[in-house]
CSV table of C-alpha atoms in Angstrom, one decimal:
chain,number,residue,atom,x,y,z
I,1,UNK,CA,88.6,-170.6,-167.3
I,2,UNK,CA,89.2,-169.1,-164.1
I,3,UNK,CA,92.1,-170.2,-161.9
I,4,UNK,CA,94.4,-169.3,-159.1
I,5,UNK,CA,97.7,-167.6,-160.3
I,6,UNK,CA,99.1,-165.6,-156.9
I,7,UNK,CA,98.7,-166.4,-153.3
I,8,UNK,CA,99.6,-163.3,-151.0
I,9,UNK,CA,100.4,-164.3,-147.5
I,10,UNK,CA,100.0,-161.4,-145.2
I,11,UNK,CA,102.7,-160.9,-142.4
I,12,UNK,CA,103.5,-159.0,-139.9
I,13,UNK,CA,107.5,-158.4,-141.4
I,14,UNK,CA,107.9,-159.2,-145.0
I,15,UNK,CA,111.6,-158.8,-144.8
I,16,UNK,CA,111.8,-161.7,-141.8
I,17,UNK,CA,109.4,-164.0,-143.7
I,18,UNK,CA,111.1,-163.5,-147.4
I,19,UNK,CA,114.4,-164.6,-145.2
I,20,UNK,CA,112.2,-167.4,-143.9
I,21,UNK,CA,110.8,-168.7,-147.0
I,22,UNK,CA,114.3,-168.4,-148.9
I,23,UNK,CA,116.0,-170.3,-146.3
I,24,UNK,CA,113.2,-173.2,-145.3
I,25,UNK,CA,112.1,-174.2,-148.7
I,26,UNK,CA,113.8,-172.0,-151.5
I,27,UNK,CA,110.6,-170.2,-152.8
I,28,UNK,CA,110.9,-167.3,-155.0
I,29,UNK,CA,107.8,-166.0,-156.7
I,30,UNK,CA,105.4,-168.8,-155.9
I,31,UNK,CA,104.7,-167.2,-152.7
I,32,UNK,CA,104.0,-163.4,-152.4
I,33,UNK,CA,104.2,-161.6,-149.2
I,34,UNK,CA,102.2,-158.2,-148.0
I,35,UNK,CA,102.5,-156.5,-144.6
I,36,UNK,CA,99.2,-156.5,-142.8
I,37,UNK,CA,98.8,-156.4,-139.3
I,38,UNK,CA,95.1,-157.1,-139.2
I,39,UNK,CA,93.8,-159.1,-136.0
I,40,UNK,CA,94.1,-162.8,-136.2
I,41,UNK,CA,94.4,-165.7,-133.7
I,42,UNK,CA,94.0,-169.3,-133.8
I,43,UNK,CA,93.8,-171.8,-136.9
I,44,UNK,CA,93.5,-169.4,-140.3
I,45,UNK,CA,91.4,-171.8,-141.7
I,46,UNK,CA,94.1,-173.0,-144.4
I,47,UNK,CA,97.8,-174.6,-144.7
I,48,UNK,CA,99.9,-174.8,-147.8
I,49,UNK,CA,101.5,-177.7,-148.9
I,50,UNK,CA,104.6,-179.3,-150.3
I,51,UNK,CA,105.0,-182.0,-152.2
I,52,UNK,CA,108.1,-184.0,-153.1
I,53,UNK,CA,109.7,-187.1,-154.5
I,54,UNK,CA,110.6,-189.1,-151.3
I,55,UNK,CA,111.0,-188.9,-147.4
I,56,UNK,CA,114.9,-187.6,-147.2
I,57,UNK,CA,113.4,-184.8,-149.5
I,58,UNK,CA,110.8,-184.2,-146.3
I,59,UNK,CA,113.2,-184.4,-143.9
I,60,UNK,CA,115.3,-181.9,-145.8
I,61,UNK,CA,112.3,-179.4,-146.3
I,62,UNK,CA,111.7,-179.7,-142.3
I,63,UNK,CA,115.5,-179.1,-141.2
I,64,UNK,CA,116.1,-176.1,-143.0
I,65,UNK,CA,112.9,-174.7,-142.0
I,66,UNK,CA,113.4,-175.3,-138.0
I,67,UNK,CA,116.7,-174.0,-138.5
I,68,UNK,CA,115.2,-170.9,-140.0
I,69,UNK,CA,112.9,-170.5,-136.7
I,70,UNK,CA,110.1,-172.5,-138.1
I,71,UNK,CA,108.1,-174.8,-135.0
I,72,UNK,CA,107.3,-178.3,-135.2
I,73,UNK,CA,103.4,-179.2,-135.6
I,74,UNK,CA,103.7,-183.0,-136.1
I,75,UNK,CA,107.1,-184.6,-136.6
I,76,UNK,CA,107.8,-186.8,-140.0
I,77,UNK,CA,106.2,-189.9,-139.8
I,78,UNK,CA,105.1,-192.6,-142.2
I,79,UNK,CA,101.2,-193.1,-142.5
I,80,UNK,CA,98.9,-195.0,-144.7
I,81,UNK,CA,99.2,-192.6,-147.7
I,82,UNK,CA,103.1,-192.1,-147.5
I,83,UNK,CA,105.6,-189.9,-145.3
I,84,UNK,CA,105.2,-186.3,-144.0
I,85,UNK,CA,105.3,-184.0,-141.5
I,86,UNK,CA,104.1,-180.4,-140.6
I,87,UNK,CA,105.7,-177.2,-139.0
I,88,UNK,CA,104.0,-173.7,-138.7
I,89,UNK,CA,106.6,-170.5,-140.0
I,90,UNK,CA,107.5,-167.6,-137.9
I,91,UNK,CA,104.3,-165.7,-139.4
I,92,UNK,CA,102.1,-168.0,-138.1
I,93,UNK,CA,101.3,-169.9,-142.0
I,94,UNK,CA,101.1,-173.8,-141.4
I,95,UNK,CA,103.1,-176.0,-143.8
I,96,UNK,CA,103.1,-179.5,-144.3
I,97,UNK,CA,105.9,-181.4,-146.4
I,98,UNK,CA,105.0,-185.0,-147.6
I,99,UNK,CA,105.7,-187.1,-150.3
I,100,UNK,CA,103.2,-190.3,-151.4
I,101,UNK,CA,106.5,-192.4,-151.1
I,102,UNK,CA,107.9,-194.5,-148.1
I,103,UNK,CA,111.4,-195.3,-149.2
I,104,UNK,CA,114.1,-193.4,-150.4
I,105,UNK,CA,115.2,-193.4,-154.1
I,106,UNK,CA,118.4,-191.5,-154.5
I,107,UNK,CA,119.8,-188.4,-152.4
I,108,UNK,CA,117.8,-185.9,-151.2
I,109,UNK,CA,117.1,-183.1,-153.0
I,110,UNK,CA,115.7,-179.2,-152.8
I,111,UNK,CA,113.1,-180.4,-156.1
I,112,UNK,CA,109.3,-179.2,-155.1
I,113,UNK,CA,106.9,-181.4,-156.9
I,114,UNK,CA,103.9,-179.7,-156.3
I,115,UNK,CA,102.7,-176.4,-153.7
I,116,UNK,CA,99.7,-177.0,-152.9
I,117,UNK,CA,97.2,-174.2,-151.2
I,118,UNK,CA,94.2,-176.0,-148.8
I,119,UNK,CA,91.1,-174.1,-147.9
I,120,UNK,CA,89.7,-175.4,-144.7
I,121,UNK,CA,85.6,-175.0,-145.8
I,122,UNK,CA,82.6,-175.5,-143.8
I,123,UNK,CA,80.5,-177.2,-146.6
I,124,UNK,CA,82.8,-178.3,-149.4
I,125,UNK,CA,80.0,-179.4,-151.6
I,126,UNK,CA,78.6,-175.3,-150.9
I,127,UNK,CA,82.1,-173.7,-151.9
I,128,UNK,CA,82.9,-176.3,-154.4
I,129,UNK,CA,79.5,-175.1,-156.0
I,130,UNK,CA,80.4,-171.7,-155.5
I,131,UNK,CA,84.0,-171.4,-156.9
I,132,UNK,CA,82.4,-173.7,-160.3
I,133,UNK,CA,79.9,-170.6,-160.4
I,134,UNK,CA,83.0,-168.2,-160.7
I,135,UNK,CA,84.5,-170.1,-163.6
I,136,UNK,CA,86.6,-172.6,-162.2
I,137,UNK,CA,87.1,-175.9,-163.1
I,138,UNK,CA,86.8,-179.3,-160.8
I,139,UNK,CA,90.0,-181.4,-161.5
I,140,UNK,CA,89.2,-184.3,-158.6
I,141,UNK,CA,85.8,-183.9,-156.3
I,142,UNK,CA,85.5,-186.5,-153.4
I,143,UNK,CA,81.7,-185.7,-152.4
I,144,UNK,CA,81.8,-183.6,-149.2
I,145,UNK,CA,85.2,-184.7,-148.3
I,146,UNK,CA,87.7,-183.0,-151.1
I,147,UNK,CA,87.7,-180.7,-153.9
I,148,UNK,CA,91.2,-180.3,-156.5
I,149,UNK,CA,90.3,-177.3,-159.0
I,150,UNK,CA,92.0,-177.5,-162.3
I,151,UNK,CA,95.5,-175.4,-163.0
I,152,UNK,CA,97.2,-174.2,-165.7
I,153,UNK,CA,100.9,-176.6,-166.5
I,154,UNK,CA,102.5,-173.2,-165.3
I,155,UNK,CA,100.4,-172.4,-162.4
I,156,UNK,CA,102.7,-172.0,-159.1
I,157,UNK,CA,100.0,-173.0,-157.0
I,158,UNK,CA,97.3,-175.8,-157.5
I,159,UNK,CA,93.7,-175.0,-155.2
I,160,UNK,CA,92.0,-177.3,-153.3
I,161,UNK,CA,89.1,-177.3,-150.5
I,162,UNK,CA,89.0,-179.7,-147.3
I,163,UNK,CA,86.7,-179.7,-144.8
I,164,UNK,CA,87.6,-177.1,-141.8
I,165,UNK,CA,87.6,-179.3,-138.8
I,166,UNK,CA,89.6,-182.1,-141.0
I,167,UNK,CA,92.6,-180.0,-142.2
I,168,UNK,CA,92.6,-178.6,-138.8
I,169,UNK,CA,92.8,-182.5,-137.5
I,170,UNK,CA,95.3,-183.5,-140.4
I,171,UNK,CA,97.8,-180.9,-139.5
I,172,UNK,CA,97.6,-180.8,-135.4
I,173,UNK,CA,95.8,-178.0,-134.2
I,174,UNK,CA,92.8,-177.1,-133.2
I,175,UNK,CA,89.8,-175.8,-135.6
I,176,UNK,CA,88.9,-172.8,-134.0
I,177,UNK,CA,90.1,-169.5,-134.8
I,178,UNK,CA,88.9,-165.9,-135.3
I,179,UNK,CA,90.2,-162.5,-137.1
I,180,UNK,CA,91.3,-162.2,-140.3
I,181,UNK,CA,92.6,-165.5,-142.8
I,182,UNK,CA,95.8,-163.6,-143.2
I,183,UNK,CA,96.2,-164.7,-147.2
I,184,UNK,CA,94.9,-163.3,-150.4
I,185,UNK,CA,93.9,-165.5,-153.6
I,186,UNK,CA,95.4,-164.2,-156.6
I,187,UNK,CA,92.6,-164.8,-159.7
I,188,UNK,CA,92.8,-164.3,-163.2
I,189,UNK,CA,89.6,-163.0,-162.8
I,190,UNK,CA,88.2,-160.1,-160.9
I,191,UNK,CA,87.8,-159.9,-157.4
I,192,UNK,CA,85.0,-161.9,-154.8
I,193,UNK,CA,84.7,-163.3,-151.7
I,194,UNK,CA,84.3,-166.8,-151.2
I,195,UNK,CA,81.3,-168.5,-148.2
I,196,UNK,CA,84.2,-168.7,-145.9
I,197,UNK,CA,85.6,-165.5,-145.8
I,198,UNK,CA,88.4,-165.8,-148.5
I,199,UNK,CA,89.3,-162.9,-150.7
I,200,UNK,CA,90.4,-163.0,-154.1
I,201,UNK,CA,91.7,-160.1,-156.6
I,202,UNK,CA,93.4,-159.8,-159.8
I,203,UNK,CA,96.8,-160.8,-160.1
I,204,UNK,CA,99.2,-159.1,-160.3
I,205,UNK,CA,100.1,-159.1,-164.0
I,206,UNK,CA,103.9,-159.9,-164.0
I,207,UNK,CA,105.8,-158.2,-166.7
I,208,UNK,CA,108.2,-160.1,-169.2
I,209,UNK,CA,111.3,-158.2,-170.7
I,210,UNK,CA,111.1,-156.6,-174.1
C-alpha cells in the first residue's frame, strides 16, 4: 500500500522556520524543511492541521506560535464541530489547531493528537480516483466533499483532500493563488504528480542505529 511518510515544506530560511516550528508547536521530524525560493503568492492550495484533546490545548498551540511571530488567521472560537482556530507561520504555511471538544478536561498540555496535511483539490472525486490509482487506500470518502487516505499506526502525517475553494473558506483566506505549492509529499512509492499540481517523491529513508 502506498502512503504518505514525509512532508517537506519549502522555505525561504530553514533555520528561522526550524526555530519557528520548535517553538510554536514542538515538532521534530514530523515536519521536514528544504530551502526553495521558487515564486509563490496567494493561498498554496493546502494547510496542515493539528489536532488535540481539548480547547486550553488550542489555545496553548496558538500562544506559543504568535509569540514565535506566527499571524492570526481566525481567532479560537467554538463552532458546531468543536473549538479551533488558525494562524499562518512566518513562511507563509497555514495552520489550524482544533480539537472536537468544547470543554476543558484537565490542564493543558503540549500532547498532538493527530497532524493532519489537507490538499485543497479542484475535483475531489477526480484526485481521490487518482491517488486510489497510485496505490493508496480510502480510509473515510464524503462524495465530492472529503477524502481521509489510510495511514500506517506510525505514520507522522495522515492525508486528506478538501475541496479548494472550501479549505480556502474554512481557514480565512481567499482561494486564489498562483506559483509554486511550496510543499513536497514524501511517498513510499516512487515519484508523480498529482491533477493539482502536487509533487511527490521517495522518502527519505531514515536510518536506525546498529
Amino acid at each position: 500500500m502506498t502512503s504518505l511518510a514525509s512532508v517537506t515544506l519549502e522555505v525561504a530560511d530553514a533555520t528561522a522556520a526550524d526555530r519557528f516550528y520548535s517553538a510554536a508547536f514542538g515538532l521534530g521530524s514530523q515536519v521536514r524543511l528544504r530551502v526553495c525560493e521558487t515564486p509563490t503568492a496567494g493561498f498554496r492550495g493546502f494547510t496542515m492541521s493539528i489536532t488535540v484533546s481539548q480547547p486550553a490545548d488550542v489555545d496553548g498551540f496558538i500562544a506559543s506560535a504568535l509569540e514565535a511571530g506566527a499571524t492570526t488567521l481566525k481567532p479560537a472560537s467554538k463552532s458546531l464541530w468543536g473549538y479551533g482556530g488558525v494562524v499562518q507561520a512566518p513562511d507563509g504555511t497555514i495552520w489550524k489547531l482544533a480539537t472536537s471538544s468544547k470543554k476543558n478536561t484537565g490542564p493543558a498540555t503540549r500532547k498532538i493528537d493527530q497532524l493532519v496535511l489537507l490538499l485543497g483539490v479542484e475535483d475531489v472525486k477526480a484526485s481521490k480516483q487518482f491517488y486510489v490509482e497510485q496505490g493508496l487506500s480510502v480510509a473515510k470518502s464524503f462524495g465530492g466533499k472529503y477524502v481521509e487516505f489510510a495511514s500506517a499506526d506510525d505514520a507522522p502525517v495522515k492525508l486528506a483532500l478538501y475541496k479548494r475553494r472550501g479549505l480556502a473558506k474554512d481557514v480565512g483566506v481567499s482561494e486564489d493563488g498562483s506559483g509554486s505549492h511550496r510543499i513536497v509529499l514524501g511517498g513510499t512509492t516512487g515519484a508523480f504528480t498529482d491533477p493539482d499540481g502536487f509533487a511527490w517523491e521517495p522518502a527519505p529513508v531514515t536510518s536506525t542505529p546498529a
